[in-house]
Amino acid sequence: MKLGNMKLGNKLKSVMLGALLFLGANAFAQKIEGTNSEAINSYNQGFRLGFGVNGGITTGDYFNWSLGGDVRLQYDLTKKTSLTLTTGFTNLFAEDGIKDLGFIPAKAGFKAFVWEDQFYVLGEVGAGFAVTNGYDETTFLWAPGIGYATDIIDISVRYEGMNDFHTDQIALRLAYAFKL
């Protein structure tokens, strides 16, 4: 399998990485209100759990679109930063004559809220384990994204690179999340 338009894919990757770095740096440059240690130490750190549905389009020659579900565990370090662990199942739907590819992602990430404690940037890395139709590959996954989250709803868009599956995807995630 060959990636269809390599130049377009590399440009998209560069733009997404640049945007993620810019917005992430901007999040850390924010001035903390009150700037005393009491305000920083009074934030209640904790876990959140989210259940999401994903759908997207692929960029390769063999797969057309994707659909999946995931579970994300998030640990809030501060009011503006969190660590994430994400897993689930995603199916890449193939063209006629080619078998669909289902895989289980296992990703760790970092989330930074950049505007009004609701808009965020997210970067995740991990592995994708092929589990269907005779595929036995494991691929490196990397996924920069942007999103909007409230106390119970999380909506995001991500670019997900899948090196050994010879495709990438741009996916929309709709999730329900709650504090543990």
Coordinates of N, CA and C in Angstrom, one line a residue, residues 8-151:
L8 N 1.1 16.5 0.0 CA -0.1 17.1 0.7 C -0.1 16.6 2.2
G9 N 0.2 15.3 2.4 CA 0.2 14.7 3.7 C 1.3 15.4 4.6
N10 N 2.5 15.6 4.0 CA 3.6 16.2 4.8 C 3.3 17.6 5.1
K11 N 2.7 18.4 4.2 CA 2.3 19.8 4.5 C 1.2 19.8 5.6
L12 N 0.2 18.9 5.5 CA -0.8 18.9 6.5 C -0.2 18.6 7.9
K13 N 0.7 17.6 7.9 CA 1.4 17.3 9.2 C 2.1 18.5 9.8
S14 N 2.8 19.2 8.9 CA 3.6 20.4 9.4 C 2.7 21.5 9.9
V15 N 1.6 21.7 9.2 CA 0.7 22.8 9.6 C 0.1 22.4 11.0
M16 N -0.4 21.1 11.1 CA -1.0 20.7 12.4 C 0.0 20.7 13.5
L17 N 1.2 20.3 13.3 CA 2.2 20.3 14.4 C 2.6 21.8 14.7
G18 N 2.7 22.7 13.8 CA 3.0 24.1 14.1 C 1.8 24.7 14.9
A19 N 0.6 24.4 14.5 CA -0.5 25.0 15.2 C -0.6 24.4 16.7
L20 N -0.3 23.2 16.8 CA -0.3 22.6 18.2 C 0.8 23.2 19.0
L21 N 2.0 23.3 18.5 CA 3.1 24.0 19.3 C 2.7 25.4 19.6
F22 N 2.2 26.2 18.7 CA 1.9 27.6 18.9 C 0.8 27.7 20.0
L23 N -0.3 26.9 19.9 CA -1.4 27.0 20.9 C -0.9 26.5 22.2
G24 N -0.1 25.4 22.2 CA 0.4 24.9 23.5 C 1.2 25.8 24.2
A25 N 2.1 26.5 23.5 CA 3.0 27.5 24.1 C 2.2 28.7 24.6
N26 N 1.2 29.0 23.9 CA 0.3 30.1 24.3 C -0.4 29.8 25.6
A27 N -0.8 28.5 25.8 CA -1.5 28.1 27.0 C -0.6 28.3 28.2
F28 N 0.7 28.0 28.1 CA 1.6 28.1 29.2 C 2.0 29.5 29.5
A29 N 1.8 30.4 28.5 CA 2.2 31.8 28.7 C 1.1 32.6 29.4
Q30 N -0.1 32.0 29.7 CA -1.2 32.7 30.3 C -0.8 33.1 31.7
K31 N -1.2 34.3 32.1 CA -0.9 34.8 33.4 C -2.0 34.2 34.4
I32 N -1.5 33.7 35.5 CA -2.4 33.1 36.5 C -3.0 34.2 37.3
E33 N -4.3 34.2 37.4 CA -5.0 35.2 38.2 C -4.6 35.1 39.7
G34 N -4.4 36.2 40.3 CA -4.0 36.1 41.7 C -2.5 35.8 42.0
T35 N -1.9 35.1 41.1 CA -0.5 34.7 41.1 C 0.1 34.4 42.5
N36 N -0.8 33.9 43.4 CA -0.2 33.5 44.7 C -0.3 32.0 44.7
S37 N 0.5 31.4 45.6 CA 0.6 29.9 45.6 C -0.7 29.3 46.1
E38 N -1.5 30.0 46.9 CA -2.8 29.5 47.4 C -3.8 29.2 46.2
A39 N -3.8 30.1 45.2 CA -4.7 29.9 44.1 C -4.3 28.7 43.3
I40 N -3.0 28.5 43.1 CA -2.5 27.3 42.4 C -2.7 26.0 43.2
N41 N -2.5 26.0 44.4 CA -2.6 24.8 45.3 C -4.0 24.4 45.6
S42 N -5.0 25.4 45.4 CA -6.4 25.1 45.8 C -7.1 24.4 44.7
Y43 N -6.5 24.2 43.5 CA -7.2 23.5 42.4 C -7.4 22.0 42.8
N44 N -8.6 21.5 42.6 CA -8.8 20.1 43.0 C -8.5 19.2 41.8
Q45 N -7.3 18.6 41.9 CA -6.9 17.6 40.9 C -7.7 16.4 40.9
G46 N -7.9 15.7 39.8 CA -8.7 14.5 39.8 C -8.8 13.9 38.4
F47 N -9.5 12.8 38.4 CA -9.7 12.0 37.2 C -11.1 12.3 36.5
R48 N -11.1 12.2 35.2 CA -12.3 12.3 34.4 C -12.3 11.1 33.5
L49 N -13.5 10.6 33.2 CA -13.6 9.5 32.2 C -14.6 9.9 31.1
G50 N -14.2 9.6 29.9 CA -15.0 10.0 28.7 C -15.3 8.8 27.8
F51 N -16.5 8.8 27.2 CA -16.8 7.7 26.3 C -17.2 8.5 25.0
G52 N -16.5 8.1 23.9 CA -16.6 8.9 22.6 C -17.0 8.0 21.4
V53 N -17.5 8.7 20.4 CA -17.8 8.1 19.1 C -17.0 8.9 18.1
N54 N -16.3 8.2 17.2 CA -15.4 8.9 16.3 C -15.8 8.6 14.8
G55 N -15.7 9.5 14.0 CA -15.9 9.3 12.5 C -15.0 10.2 11.8
G56 N -14.5 9.7 10.6 CA -13.6 10.5 9.9 C -13.4 10.0 8.5
I57 N -12.5 10.8 7.8 CA -12.2 10.5 6.4 C -10.7 10.1 6.4
T58 N -10.3 9.2 5.5 CA -8.9 8.8 5.5 C -8.2 9.5 4.3
T59 N -6.9 9.5 4.3 CA -6.1 10.2 3.3 C -5.4 9.2 2.4
G60 N -5.4 7.9 2.6 CA -4.7 7.0 1.8 C -5.5 6.5 0.6
D61 N -4.9 5.6 -0.2 CA -5.5 5.1 -1.4 C -6.5 4.0 -1.2
Y62 N -6.4 3.2 -0.1 CA -7.1 2.0 0.1 C -8.3 2.1 1.0
F63 N -8.3 3.0 1.9 CA -9.4 3.2 2.9 C -10.1 4.5 2.6
N64 N -11.5 4.5 2.8 CA -12.3 5.7 2.4 C -12.7 6.5 3.7
W65 N -13.1 5.8 4.7 CA -13.6 6.5 5.9 C -13.4 5.6 7.1
S66 N -13.6 6.2 8.3 CA -13.4 5.4 9.6 C -14.6 5.7 10.5
L67 N -14.8 4.7 11.4 CA -15.8 4.8 12.4 C -15.3 4.0 13.6
G68 N -15.5 4.6 14.8 CA -15.0 3.9 16.0 C -15.6 4.5 17.3
G69 N -15.2 3.9 18.4 CA -15.5 4.4 19.7 C -14.3 4.3 20.6
D70 N -14.3 5.1 21.6 CA -13.1 5.1 22.5 C -13.5 5.4 24.0
V71 N -12.6 5.2 24.8 CA -12.7 5.5 26.3 C -11.4 6.3 26.6
R72 N -11.6 7.5 27.2 CA -10.4 8.3 27.6 C -10.5 8.6 29.1
L73 N -9.3 8.2 29.7 CA -9.1 8.6 31.1 C -8.2 9.8 31.1
Q74 N -8.7 10.8 31.9 CA -8.0 12.1 31.9 C -7.7 12.4 33.4
Y75 N -6.4 12.8 33.6 CA -6.0 13.3 35.0 C -5.7 14.8 34.9
D76 N -6.4 15.6 35.6 CA -6.2 17.0 35.6 C -5.0 17.4 36.5
L77 N -3.9 17.9 35.9 CA -2.8 18.3 36.6 C -3.1 19.7 37.3
T78 N -3.6 20.6 36.4 CA -4.0 21.9 36.9 C -5.3 22.2 36.2
K79 N -5.8 23.5 36.4 CA -7.1 23.8 35.7 C -6.9 23.9 34.2
K80 N -5.7 24.1 33.7 CA -5.5 24.3 32.3 C -4.7 23.1 31.6
T81 N -4.2 22.1 32.4 CA -3.4 21.0 31.8 C -3.9 19.7 32.3
S82 N -3.8 18.7 31.4 CA -4.3 17.3 31.8 C -3.4 16.3 31.1
L83 N -3.3 15.1 31.6 CA -2.7 14.0 31.0 C -3.8 13.0 30.6
T84 N -3.7 12.3 29.4 CA -4.8 11.5 29.0 C -4.2 10.1 28.6
L85 N -5.1 9.1 28.7 CA -4.9 7.7 28.2 C -6.1 7.4 27.4
T86 N -6.0 7.0 26.2 CA -7.1 6.7 25.3 C -7.0 5.3 24.7
T87 N -8.1 4.5 24.6 CA -8.1 3.3 23.9 C -9.5 3.1 23.4
G88 N -9.8 2.1 22.6 CA -11.1 1.9 22.0 C -11.0 0.9 20.8
F89 N -11.8 1.2 19.8 CA -11.7 0.4 18.5 C -12.1 1.4 17.4
T90 N -11.3 1.3 16.3 CA -11.6 2.0 15.1 C -11.6 1.1 13.9
N91 N -12.5 1.2 13.0 CA -12.6 0.5 11.8 C -12.3 1.4 10.6
L92 N -11.4 1.0 9.8 CA -11.1 1.7 8.5 C -11.8 1.0 7.4
F93 N -12.8 1.6 6.7 CA -13.6 1.0 5.7 C -12.8 1.1 4.4
A94 N -12.6 0.0 3.7 CA -11.8 -0.1 2.5 C -12.7 0.0 1.2
E95 N -12.0 0.2 0.1 CA -12.6 0.2 -1.2 C -12.9 -1.3 -1.5
D96 N -13.7 -1.4 -2.6 CA -14.1 -2.8 -3.0 C -12.9 -3.7 -3.3
G97 N -13.0 -4.9 -2.9 CA -11.9 -5.9 -3.1 C -10.8 -5.8 -2.1
I98 N -10.8 -4.9 -1.1 CA -9.8 -4.8 -0.1 C -10.6 -5.0 1.3
K99 N -9.9 -5.7 2.2 CA -10.6 -6.0 3.5 C -10.5 -4.7 4.3
D100 N -11.6 -4.5 5.1 CA -11.6 -3.4 6.1 C -10.5 -3.7 7.1
L101 N -10.0 -2.7 7.8 CA -9.0 -2.8 8.9 C -9.5 -2.3 10.2
G102 N -9.6 -3.1 11.2 CA -10.0 -2.7 12.5 C -8.8 -2.7 13.4
F103 N -8.7 -1.7 14.2 CA -7.5 -1.6 15.1 C -7.9 -1.1 16.5
I104 N -7.1 -1.4 17.5 CA -7.3 -0.9 18.8 C -6.2 0.1 19.1
P105 N -6.5 1.4 19.3 CA -5.5 2.3 19.6 C -5.2 2.3 21.1
A106 N -3.9 2.6 21.5 CA -3.5 2.7 22.9 C -2.6 4.0 22.9
K107 N -3.1 5.1 23.4 CA -2.4 6.4 23.3 C -2.3 7.1 24.6
A108 N -1.2 7.8 24.8 CA -1.0 8.7 26.0 C -0.9 10.1 25.4
G109 N -1.4 11.1 26.2 CA -1.4 12.4 25.6 C -1.4 13.5 26.7
F110 N -1.3 14.7 26.2 CA -1.3 15.9 27.0 C -2.3 16.9 26.4
K111 N -3.1 17.4 27.3 CA -4.2 18.4 26.9 C -3.9 19.7 27.6
A112 N -4.0 20.8 26.8 CA -3.8 22.1 27.4 C -5.0 23.0 27.0
F113 N -5.7 23.6 27.9 CA -6.8 24.5 27.7 C -6.2 25.9 27.4
V114 N -6.6 26.4 26.3 CA -6.0 27.7 25.8 C -6.9 28.9 25.8
W115 N -8.2 28.7 25.9 CA -9.1 29.8 25.9 C -10.3 29.5 26.7
E116 N -10.6 30.3 27.7 CA -11.8 30.3 28.6 C -12.0 28.9 29.2
D117 N -10.9 28.2 29.5 CA -11.0 26.9 30.1 C -11.9 25.9 29.4
Q118 N -12.2 26.1 28.2 CA -13.1 25.2 27.4 C -12.5 24.8 26.1
F119 N -11.7 25.6 25.4 CA -11.1 25.3 24.2 C -9.7 24.8 24.4
Y120 N -9.3 23.7 23.8 CA -8.1 23.0 24.1 C -7.3 22.5 22.9
V121 N -6.0 22.3 23.1 CA -5.2 21.5 22.1 C -4.8 20.2 22.8
L122 N -4.6 19.2 22.0 CA -4.3 17.9 22.5 C -3.3 17.2 21.6
G123 N -2.3 16.6 22.2 CA -1.4 15.8 21.4 C -1.3 14.4 22.1
E124 N -1.4 13.4 21.2 CA -1.4 12.0 21.7 C -0.4 11.2 20.9
V125 N 0.3 10.2 21.5 CA 1.1 9.3 20.8 C 0.9 7.9 21.3
G126 N 1.1 6.9 20.5 CA 0.9 5.5 21.0 C 1.0 4.5 19.9
A127 N 0.3 3.4 20.0 CA 0.3 2.3 19.0 C -1.1 2.0 18.6
G128 N -1.2 1.5 17.4 CA -2.5 0.9 16.9 C -2.3 -0.5 16.6
F129 N -3.1 -1.4 17.2 CA -2.9 -2.9 17.0 C -4.0 -3.4 16.1
A130 N -3.7 -3.8 14.9 CA -4.6 -4.4 13.9 C -5.2 -5.7 14.5
V131 N -6.6 -5.8 14.4 CA -7.2 -7.0 15.0 C -8.2 -7.7 14.2
T132 N -8.4 -7.3 12.9 CA -9.4 -7.9 12.1 C -8.9 -8.3 10.7
N133 N -9.6 -9.2 10.1 CA -9.4 -9.6 8.7 C -8.0 -10.0 8.3
G134 N -7.3 -10.7 9.2 CA -6.0 -11.2 8.8 C -4.9 -10.1 8.9
Y135 N -5.2 -8.9 9.2 CA -4.1 -7.9 9.4 C -3.4 -8.2 10.7
D136 N -2.1 -8.1 10.7 CA -1.3 -8.4 11.9 C -0.3 -7.4 12.2
E137 N -0.5 -6.2 11.7 CA 0.5 -5.1 11.9 C 0.2 -4.3 13.1
T138 N 1.2 -3.7 13.6 CA 1.1 -2.7 14.7 C 1.7 -1.4 14.2
T139 N 1.1 -0.3 14.4 CA 1.6 0.9 13.8 C 1.8 2.0 14.9
F140 N 2.7 2.9 14.7 CA 2.9 4.0 15.6 C 1.8 5.0 15.2
L141 N 1.1 5.6 16.3 CA 0.1 6.6 16.1 C 0.5 7.9 16.7
W142 N 0.2 8.9 16.0 CA 0.4 10.3 16.6 C -0.8 11.1 16.2
A143 N -1.3 11.9 17.1 CA -2.6 12.6 16.9 C -2.7 14.0 17.5
P144 N -2.4 15.0 16.8 CA -2.6 16.4 17.3 C -4.1 16.7 17.1
G145 N -4.7 17.5 17.9 CA -6.1 17.9 17.8 C -6.5 19.1 18.5
I146 N -7.7 19.6 18.2 CA -8.2 20.8 18.9 C -9.6 20.4 19.3
G147 N -10.1 21.0 20.4 CA -11.5 20.7 20.9 C -12.1 21.7 21.8
Y148 N -13.3 21.3 22.2 CA -14.1 22.2 23.1 C -14.7 21.2 24.1
A149 N -14.6 21.5 25.4 CA -15.1 20.7 26.4 C -15.8 21.5 27.5
T150 N -17.0 20.9 28.0 CA -17.7 21.4 29.1 C -17.6 20.3 30.2
D151 N -18.4 20.4 31.3 CA -18.4 19.4 32.3 C -18.8 18.0 31.8

